[in-house]
Amino acid sequence: SQKIEQNSEALNIQEGKTATLTCNYTNYSPAYLQWYRQDPGRGPVFLLLIRENEKEKRKERLKVTFDTTLKQSLFHITASQPADSATYLCALPINQAGTALIFGKGTTLSVSS
Amino acid sequence: SQTIHQWPATLVQPVGSPLSLECTVEGTSNPNLYWYRQAAGRGLQLLFYSVGIGQISSEVPQNLSASRPQDRQFILSSKKLLLSDSGFYLCAWIRQGAGGELFFGEGSRLTVL
C-alpha cells in the first residue's frame, strides 16, 4: 500500500526566510498530490493540488514541486511570516482509483519574528 | 453554499460506553464522505469512507463502525469504547468538480477515561 513520509516533524525559521517542507512516497506514483494546512484544534484546510504531469505549481507565496522520479514533493513558503506557523500535511490518493486520500504525519512550521 | 457540520464538538466518555458521532453535509448531493482520526502524536488516519448510501469502506477494522443512512449523513459509532479511541475525529467530503480536494468539518474531540 502507499506510504507517505514527511521527513521533518518540526521546522523553525526566521521571518522573511523561505521554508521548504518535504514529502516522500514509497509506492506507485499518484495522479496528483495535495498539501494542506492545519492549525491547532482545527481541521486541515486545502492549499494546493499538483498533478503528475505538472512539475511546479504556485499560489501567491506558496510553491509546490512534484518529482515522480524521486517520488518526492517539495512545498515552499517564501517570505515567511509568523502567521504561516502551522502544521502542513501532504496527501495522496490511497489507490489508483483515488477514492480516498491518505496523509503524512505533517511538519510543524514555526516562524519567529 | 456547501457546508459540513459535525457534532458533538467535545465529549468525554468512560471506557466501555457507546459512541455516536454525526456528520452532515449541506448544499450538495451524492458526496464522497470520510472519517479520519488524529490521535496524540500520530498523523491523520483514514478510518472509513463512503461513495454512496449504504456503501462503507473500512481502512481500520477496529471496534469502530460507520453508517450512511442518508445521502448527506455519515455516522461513526462504537459499541464499547477503548482508551485508545481517544482522539480528534474529523469528517470530510469531496466537493464535486473541485479537483478532489477534501473539505473538513470542525472536528469532534473524544476523550475516553
Coordinates of C-alpha atoms in Angstrom, one line a residue:
Chain A
S1 CA 0.0 0.0 0.0
Q2 CA 1.0 3.6 -0.5
K3 CA 3.1 5.2 2.3
I4 CA 3.9 8.8 2.9
E5 CA 6.9 10.2 4.7
Q6 CA 7.3 13.8 5.8
N7 CA 10.8 13.9 7.0
S8 CA 10.8 16.7 9.5
E9 CA 8.3 16.8 12.4
A10 CA 9.3 20.4 13.1
L11 CA 10.9 23.2 11.3
N12 CA 11.9 26.5 12.8
I13 CA 12.8 29.5 10.6
Q14 CA 13.2 33.3 10.9
E15 CA 10.6 35.6 9.4
G16 CA 11.3 36.5 5.8
K17 CA 13.2 33.3 5.0
T18 CA 11.9 30.5 2.7
A19 CA 10.5 27.4 4.4
T20 CA 10.9 24.1 2.5
L21 CA 9.0 21.0 3.5
T22 CA 9.5 17.6 2.1
C23 CA 7.0 14.8 1.3
N24 CA 8.2 11.4 0.0
Y25 CA 6.0 8.5 -1.1
T26 CA 7.1 4.9 -1.4
N27 CA 4.9 3.1 -3.9
Y28 CA 3.2 3.9 -7.2
S29 CA 3.3 7.5 -8.5
P30 CA -0.1 9.1 -7.8
A31 CA -2.1 11.0 -10.3
Y32 CA -1.9 14.0 -8.0
L33 CA -0.6 15.2 -4.7
Q34 CA -2.1 17.7 -2.3
W35 CA -0.9 20.0 0.5
Y36 CA -3.0 21.1 3.5
R37 CA -2.5 23.5 6.4
Q38 CA -3.8 22.5 9.9
D39 CA -4.0 24.9 12.8
P40 CA -4.3 23.6 16.4
G41 CA -7.7 22.2 17.2
R42 CA -9.0 22.7 13.6
G43 CA -9.5 20.5 10.6
P44 CA -7.0 20.7 7.7
V45 CA -7.5 23.3 5.0
F46 CA -6.6 22.6 1.4
L47 CA -3.8 24.7 -0.1
L48 CA -2.6 23.3 -3.4
L49 CA -3.0 20.3 -5.7
I50 CA -0.3 19.3 -8.2
R51 CA -0.9 16.7 -10.9
E52 CA 1.7 14.1 -12.1
N53 CA 2.2 15.9 -15.4
E54 CA 3.0 19.2 -13.6
K55 CA 6.5 19.9 -12.3
E56 CA 5.6 23.1 -10.4
K57 CA 2.5 24.9 -9.1
R58 CA 2.4 28.4 -7.5
K59 CA -0.2 30.2 -5.4
E60 CA 0.8 33.6 -4.0
R61 CA 3.8 32.9 -1.7
L62 CA 3.4 29.1 -2.0
K63 CA 5.2 26.8 -4.5
V64 CA 4.9 23.1 -4.8
T65 CA 7.1 20.8 -7.0
F66 CA 6.4 17.2 -7.9
D67 CA 9.2 14.9 -9.0
T68 CA 7.9 11.4 -9.9
T69 CA 11.4 10.1 -10.5
L70 CA 12.4 10.9 -6.9
K71 CA 8.9 10.1 -5.6
Q72 CA 9.0 13.5 -3.8
S73 CA 7.2 16.7 -3.5
L74 CA 8.6 19.9 -2.1
F75 CA 6.5 22.6 -0.5
H76 CA 8.0 26.1 -0.3
I77 CA 6.7 29.2 1.5
T78 CA 8.6 32.3 0.5
A79 CA 8.9 35.5 2.6
S80 CA 7.6 33.5 5.6
Q81 CA 5.6 35.3 8.3
P82 CA 4.7 34.3 11.9
A83 CA 1.1 33.8 10.6
D84 CA 2.4 30.9 8.5
S85 CA 3.1 28.9 11.7
A86 CA 1.0 25.8 11.5
T87 CA 1.3 22.1 10.6
Y88 CA 1.5 21.3 6.9
L89 CA 0.3 17.9 5.6
C90 CA 1.0 16.1 2.4
A91 CA -1.8 13.9 1.0
L92 CA -2.0 11.3 -1.8
P93 CA -4.8 9.1 -3.2
I94 CA -4.9 5.8 -1.3
N95 CA -5.1 3.8 -4.5
Q96 CA -5.0 4.2 -8.3
A97 CA -8.8 4.9 -8.3
G98 CA -8.3 7.8 -6.0
T99 CA -11.4 7.1 -3.9
A100 CA -9.8 8.4 -0.7
L101 CA -6.7 10.4 0.5
I102 CA -4.1 9.3 3.0
F103 CA -2.0 11.9 4.8
G104 CA 1.5 12.2 6.0
K105 CA 2.2 12.9 9.7
G106 CA 2.9 16.6 8.9
T107 CA 5.6 19.1 9.5
T108 CA 5.0 21.7 12.2
L109 CA 6.4 25.0 11.0
S110 CA 7.3 27.8 13.4
V111 CA 8.2 31.2 12.0
S112 CA 9.8 33.6 14.5
S113 CA 9.9 37.4 14.2
Chain B
S1 CA -23.2 27.2 -0.4
Q2 CA -21.8 23.9 0.7
T3 CA -21.1 23.3 4.3
I4 CA -20.3 20.4 6.6
H5 CA -21.4 20.1 10.2
Q6 CA -20.1 17.7 12.9
W7 CA -21.3 17.1 16.4
P8 CA -20.7 16.9 19.2
A9 CA -17.6 19.1 19.3
T10 CA -16.3 17.7 22.5
L11 CA -17.2 14.6 24.6
V12 CA -15.7 12.7 27.5
Q13 CA -16.8 9.1 27.7
P14 CA -15.9 6.2 30.1
V15 CA -14.3 3.1 28.8
G16 CA -16.9 0.6 27.6
S17 CA -19.5 3.2 26.8
P18 CA -21.0 3.6 23.3
L19 CA -20.2 6.3 20.8
S20 CA -22.1 8.1 18.1
L21 CA -20.6 11.0 16.1
E22 CA -22.6 12.6 13.4
C23 CA -21.7 14.4 10.2
T24 CA -24.0 16.2 7.8
V25 CA -23.2 17.9 4.5
E26 CA -25.4 20.6 3.1
G27 CA -25.6 22.1 -0.3
T28 CA -24.6 19.2 -2.4
S29 CA -25.8 15.7 -3.4
N30 CA -24.0 12.3 -3.5
P31 CA -20.7 13.5 -2.0
N32 CA -17.9 11.1 -1.1
L33 CA -17.7 11.1 2.7
Y34 CA -14.8 10.3 5.0
W35 CA -14.0 9.8 8.7
Y36 CA -10.4 10.4 9.9
R37 CA -8.9 10.3 13.3
Q38 CA -5.9 12.2 14.7
A39 CA -4.6 10.7 17.9
A40 CA -1.9 12.4 20.0
G41 CA 1.5 12.2 18.4
R42 CA 0.1 10.4 15.3
G43 CA -0.9 11.6 11.9
L44 CA -4.3 11.8 10.3
Q45 CA -5.6 8.3 9.9
L46 CA -8.3 7.3 7.4
L47 CA -11.0 5.2 9.2
F48 CA -13.9 4.9 6.8
Y49 CA -15.1 6.3 3.5
S50 CA -18.4 6.1 1.6
V51 CA -19.1 6.8 -2.0
G52 CA -22.9 6.4 -1.6
I53 CA -25.8 5.4 0.7
G54 CA -25.1 2.2 2.5
Q55 CA -21.7 1.8 0.9
I56 CA -18.9 1.8 3.5
S57 CA -15.2 1.0 3.1
S58 CA -13.2 0.4 6.2
E59 CA -9.5 1.1 6.4
V60 CA -9.0 0.4 10.1
P61 CA -11.1 -2.6 11.3
Q62 CA -11.1 -1.8 15.0
N63 CA -14.1 -1.5 17.3
L64 CA -15.5 1.3 15.3
S65 CA -18.1 1.2 12.6
A66 CA -19.7 3.7 10.2
S67 CA -23.0 4.1 8.5
R68 CA -24.5 6.3 5.9
P69 CA -28.3 6.2 6.3
Q70 CA -28.9 9.2 4.1
D71 CA -27.1 10.7 1.1
R72 CA -25.6 13.6 3.2
Q73 CA -25.3 12.0 6.6
F74 CA -22.3 9.9 7.9
I75 CA -22.2 8.4 11.4
L76 CA -19.3 6.9 13.3
S77 CA -20.2 4.5 16.1
S78 CA -18.7 2.2 18.7
K79 CA -20.5 -0.2 21.0
K80 CA -17.7 -0.2 23.6
L81 CA -15.0 2.5 23.7
L82 CA -11.4 1.7 24.4
L83 CA -8.9 4.1 25.9
S84 CA -7.1 4.0 22.5
D85 CA -10.2 5.5 20.8
S86 CA -9.3 8.9 22.3
G87 CA -8.5 11.5 19.6
F88 CA -9.7 14.2 17.3
Y89 CA -12.3 12.8 14.8
L90 CA -12.8 14.6 11.5
C91 CA -15.5 14.2 8.9
A92 CA -14.7 15.3 5.4
W93 CA -16.2 15.4 1.9
I94 CA -15.1 15.9 -1.6
R95 CA -16.9 18.7 -3.4
Q96 CA -17.9 17.8 -6.9
G97 CA -15.9 19.4 -9.6
A98 CA -13.3 20.7 -7.2
G99 CA -10.4 18.5 -8.3
G100 CA -10.5 16.1 -5.5
E101 CA -9.6 18.2 -2.5
L102 CA -11.1 17.4 0.9
F103 CA -13.2 19.8 2.9
F104 CA -13.1 19.0 6.6
G105 CA -15.6 19.6 9.4
E106 CA -14.6 21.3 12.7
G107 CA -13.9 18.0 14.3
S108 CA -15.1 16.1 17.4
R109 CA -12.6 15.7 20.3
L110 CA -13.2 12.5 22.2
T111 CA -11.6 11.7 25.5
V112 CA -12.1 8.2 26.8
L113 CA -11.4 7.8 30.6

